[in-house]
mmCIF file of C-alpha atoms in Angstrom:
data_model
loop_
_atom_site.group_PDB
_atom_site.id
_atom_site.type_symbol
_atom_site.label_atom_id
_atom_site.label_comp_id
_atom_site.label_asym_id
_atom_site.label_seq_id
_atom_site.Cartn_x
_atom_site.Cartn_y
_atom_site.Cartn_z
ATOM 1 C CA MET D 1 42.629 -107.431 52.740
ATOM 2 C CA ALA D 2 39.636 -105.233 53.349
ATOM 3 C CA ALA D 3 36.589 -106.856 54.752
ATOM 4 C CA ASN D 4 33.644 -107.538 52.549
ATOM 5 C CA PRO D 5 30.721 -105.232 54.035
ATOM 6 C CA ALA D 6 28.456 -107.927 53.320
ATOM 7 C CA HIS D 7 29.955 -110.472 55.722
ATOM 8 C CA ARG D 8 27.956 -110.971 58.916
ATOM 9 C CA ASN D 9 29.375 -112.764 61.956
ATOM 10 C CA ALA D 10 32.699 -113.310 60.011
ATOM 11 C CA MET D 11 35.917 -113.819 61.774
ATOM 12 C CA ARG D 12 39.370 -113.831 59.872
ATOM 13 C CA PHE D 13 42.116 -116.019 61.316
ATOM 14 C CA SER D 14 45.598 -115.143 59.948
ATOM 15 C CA ALA D 15 48.721 -117.189 60.763
ATOM 16 C CA VAL D 16 51.412 -115.037 62.424
ATOM 17 C CA GLU D 17 53.911 -117.840 62.233
ATOM 18 C CA ASP D 18 55.153 -120.113 59.442
ATOM 19 C CA VAL D 19 52.384 -122.423 59.356
ATOM 20 C CA LYS D 20 50.245 -123.763 56.428
ATOM 21 C CA MET D 21 47.113 -126.082 56.695
ATOM 22 C CA ASP D 22 44.146 -126.824 54.565
ATOM 23 C CA GLY D 23 40.594 -125.788 55.411
ATOM 24 C CA LEU D 24 39.562 -129.228 56.768
ATOM 25 C CA LEU D 25 42.638 -129.443 59.096
ATOM 26 C CA PHE D 26 42.102 -125.899 60.366
ATOM 27 C CA SER D 27 38.460 -126.474 60.926
ATOM 28 C CA ARG D 28 39.040 -129.576 63.000
ATOM 29 C CA SER D 29 41.854 -128.099 65.001
ATOM 30 C CA VAL D 30 40.817 -124.569 65.591
ATOM 31 C CA PRO D 31 37.249 -124.002 65.694
ATOM 32 C CA GLN D 32 36.095 -127.248 66.527
ATOM 33 C CA LYS D 33 38.734 -128.710 68.854
ATOM 34 C CA GLU D 34 40.275 -125.565 70.390
ATOM 35 C CA LEU D 35 37.264 -123.207 70.515
ATOM 36 C CA GLY D 36 34.802 -125.898 70.911
ATOM 37 C CA PHE D 37 32.331 -125.338 68.033
ATOM 38 C CA ARG D 38 30.243 -128.223 66.561
ATOM 39 C CA PRO D 39 30.268 -128.499 62.646
ATOM 40 C CA ASP D 40 26.496 -127.299 62.613
ATOM 41 C CA GLN D 41 27.503 -124.019 64.457
ATOM 42 C CA ILE D 42 29.783 -123.072 61.744
ATOM 43 C CA ASP D 43 28.004 -121.637 58.579
ATOM 44 C CA SER D 44 31.010 -121.369 56.375
ATOM 45 C CA LEU D 45 34.671 -121.815 56.167
ATOM 46 C CA PHE D 46 36.927 -120.118 53.475
ATOM 47 C CA GLY D 47 40.591 -120.965 53.272
ATOM 48 C CA PHE D 48 42.540 -118.530 51.314
ATOM 49 C CA PRO D 49 45.282 -119.551 48.867
ATOM 50 C CA GLY D 50 48.484 -120.246 50.709
ATOM 51 C CA GLY D 51 46.978 -121.852 53.712
ATOM 52 C CA LYS D 52 47.665 -119.074 56.085
ATOM 53 C CA VAL D 53 44.354 -117.036 56.255
ATOM 54 C CA PHE D 54 40.905 -118.686 57.048
ATOM 55 C CA GLU D 55 37.517 -116.745 57.335
ATOM 56 C CA VAL D 56 34.927 -118.534 59.553
ATOM 57 C CA ILE D 57 31.118 -117.386 59.351
ATOM 58 C CA PHE D 58 28.866 -118.129 61.936
ATOM 59 C CA PRO D 59 25.079 -118.387 61.586
ATOM 60 C CA THR D 60 24.147 -116.158 64.647
ATOM 61 C CA PHE D 61 25.860 -113.027 66.203
ATOM 62 C CA ALA D 62 25.950 -114.931 69.570
ATOM 63 C CA LEU D 63 28.075 -117.812 68.052
ATOM 64 C CA PHE D 64 30.337 -115.019 66.578
ATOM 65 C CA GLU D 65 30.738 -113.326 70.069
ATOM 66 C CA GLN D 66 31.284 -116.726 71.647
ATOM 67 C CA CYS D 67 34.093 -117.367 69.274
ATOM 68 C CA LEU D 68 35.865 -114.007 70.259
ATOM 69 C CA LYS D 69 35.438 -114.805 73.838
ATOM 70 C CA HIS D 70 36.807 -118.303 73.806
ATOM 71 C CA PHE D 71 39.861 -117.113 71.431
ATOM 72 C CA LYS D 72 40.749 -114.491 73.966
ATOM 73 C CA GLU D 73 40.384 -116.957 76.875
ATOM 74 C CA ARG D 74 42.423 -119.840 75.300
ATOM 75 C CA ASN D 75 44.818 -117.915 72.746
ATOM 76 C CA ASP D 76 47.967 -119.448 74.596
ATOM 77 C CA SER D 77 47.292 -122.902 73.574
ATOM 78 C CA ALA D 78 49.468 -124.378 70.635
ATOM 79 C CA PRO D 79 47.043 -124.174 67.657
ATOM 80 C CA LEU D 80 45.618 -120.833 68.635
ATOM 81 C CA LYS D 81 48.789 -118.933 69.575
ATOM 82 C CA VAL D 82 49.980 -119.168 65.731
ATOM 83 C CA PHE D 83 46.861 -117.276 64.840
ATOM 84 C CA SER D 84 45.760 -113.573 65.001
ATOM 85 C CA ILE D 85 41.990 -112.886 64.632
ATOM 86 C CA ASN D 86 40.270 -109.967 63.242
ATOM 87 C CA ALA D 87 36.508 -109.576 63.433
ATOM 88 C CA LEU D 88 34.954 -108.728 59.974
ATOM 89 C CA THR D 89 31.375 -108.177 61.305
ATOM 90 C CA GLN D 90 30.189 -104.726 61.753
ATOM 91 C CA LYS D 91 27.216 -105.203 64.083
ATOM 92 C CA ARG D 92 27.422 -105.485 67.708
ATOM 93 C CA TRP D 93 25.524 -104.543 70.932
ATOM 94 C CA VAL D 94 26.376 -101.650 72.991
ATOM 95 C CA ASN D 95 24.759 -101.374 76.494
ATOM 96 C CA VAL D 96 24.733 -97.814 77.895
ATOM 97 C CA SER D 97 24.119 -97.384 81.606
ATOM 98 C CA MET D 98 22.606 -93.798 82.559
ATOM 99 C CA PHE D 99 22.659 -92.249 85.778
ATOM 100 C CA ASN D 100 20.096 -89.570 84.728
ATOM 101 C CA GLU D 101 16.365 -90.479 84.171
ATOM 102 C CA TYR D 102 15.854 -87.391 82.032
ATOM 103 C CA VAL D 103 18.350 -88.329 79.408
ATOM 104 C CA GLN D 104 16.321 -89.036 76.224
ATOM 105 C CA SER D 105 16.978 -92.015 73.894
ATOM 106 C CA ALA D 106 17.477 -89.591 71.055
ATOM 107 C CA ASP D 107 20.403 -87.967 72.898
ATOM 108 C CA ILE D 108 22.017 -91.311 73.485
ATOM 109 C CA ILE D 109 21.686 -92.260 69.917
ATOM 110 C CA THR D 110 23.230 -88.890 69.005
ATOM 111 C CA TRP D 111 26.244 -89.356 71.423
ATOM 112 C CA LEU D 112 26.757 -92.824 69.957
ATOM 113 C CA ASN D 113 26.619 -91.809 66.273
ATOM 114 C CA GLN D 114 29.985 -89.910 66.912
ATOM 115 C CA PHE D 115 31.718 -93.534 67.097
ATOM 116 C CA CYS D 116 29.356 -95.728 65.147
ATOM 117 C CA VAL D 117 26.006 -95.863 63.351
ATOM 118 C CA VAL D 118 23.086 -96.907 65.507
ATOM 119 C CA SER D 119 20.572 -99.322 63.632
ATOM 120 C CA HIS D 120 18.156 -99.281 66.459
ATOM 121 C CA GLY D 121 18.117 -98.910 70.508
ATOM 122 C CA LEU D 122 15.517 -99.283 73.283
ATOM 123 C CA ARG D 123 15.388 -98.709 76.881
ATOM 124 C CA VAL D 124 15.838 -101.794 78.747
ATOM 125 C CA ARG D 125 12.982 -102.487 81.438
ATOM 126 C CA ASP D 126 12.693 -105.226 83.872
ATOM 127 C CA ALA D 127 10.127 -107.999 84.383
ATOM 128 C CA ASP D 128 7.533 -105.390 85.569
ATOM 129 C CA GLY D 129 8.131 -103.023 82.970
ATOM 130 C CA VAL D 130 10.141 -100.561 85.056
ATOM 131 C CA LYS D 131 12.986 -98.635 83.234
ATOM 132 C CA THR D 132 16.306 -100.153 84.527
ATOM 133 C CA GLY D 133 18.441 -97.013 83.479
ATOM 134 C CA TYR D 134 20.120 -99.088 80.641
ATOM 135 C CA PHE D 135 19.863 -98.497 76.898
ATOM 136 C CA LYS D 136 20.743 -101.223 74.408
ATOM 137 C CA ALA D 137 21.789 -100.321 70.889
ATOM 138 C CA LEU D 138 22.656 -102.490 67.936
ATOM 139 C CA VAL D 139 25.383 -100.435 65.910
ATOM 140 C CA SER D 140 27.405 -100.856 62.991
ATOM 141 C CA LEU D 141 31.105 -100.075 63.515
ATOM 142 C CA LYS D 142 32.845 -97.347 61.300
ATOM 143 C CA ARG D 143 36.002 -98.050 59.491
ATOM 144 C CA ASP D 144 39.371 -95.960 60.291
ATOM 145 C CA PRO D 145 39.942 -94.153 56.948
ATOM 146 C CA ALA D 146 43.745 -94.537 57.342
ATOM 147 C CA THR D 147 43.903 -98.342 58.028
ATOM 148 C CA GLU D 148 40.570 -99.638 56.788
ATOM 149 C CA GLU D 149 40.190 -101.629 60.045
ATOM 150 C CA LEU D 150 37.025 -101.258 62.050
ATOM 151 C CA ARG D 151 37.041 -98.772 64.965
ATOM 152 C CA HIS D 152 35.831 -100.707 68.018
ATOM 153 C CA ILE D 153 33.503 -99.137 70.762
ATOM 154 C CA SER D 154 33.312 -100.483 74.229
ATOM 155 C CA SER D 155 30.388 -102.840 74.555
ATOM 156 C CA ALA D 156 29.450 -101.104 77.968
ATOM 157 C CA ILE D 157 29.403 -97.422 78.409
ATOM 158 C CA ARG D 158 28.317 -95.219 81.428
ATOM 159 C CA LEU D 159 26.913 -91.733 80.835
ATOM 160 C CA GLY D 160 26.351 -89.528 83.815
ATOM 161 C CA ALA D 161 27.517 -89.369 87.263
ATOM 162 C CA ALA D 162 27.698 -92.572 89.171
#
């Protein structure tokens, strides 16, 4: 199944073992009970025919990232270990730390565009307005042409010598 490019903050749960459940049972046992989300933190939940594949749409990117984090931390629990997850969202934040004050934002964006498409980026400043040496970019992930899966890029990258 190819991801719908219009999906935002979407996570697909696919059963890797022979288990079937309806959407309500899945919602109560996996996102709510095991991952700790309240019903108001879930925008939509779609159950595909067959009861083995579910898509959970979160209203914010922060909740989407929290789902990914909680799944990785708790994936050995009984309800979670029968599922694999696939992030269907394409946007994510990438933090670049630079050890050279002369590197321009445009150069960082050019470098990042090898791996993803940069929507926008900004230099991070501290509370006093001083540059911290960090650059933060919101990027869209590219798809691998062979598999149609999203090619993920690390969320933290260092450029220059440390």
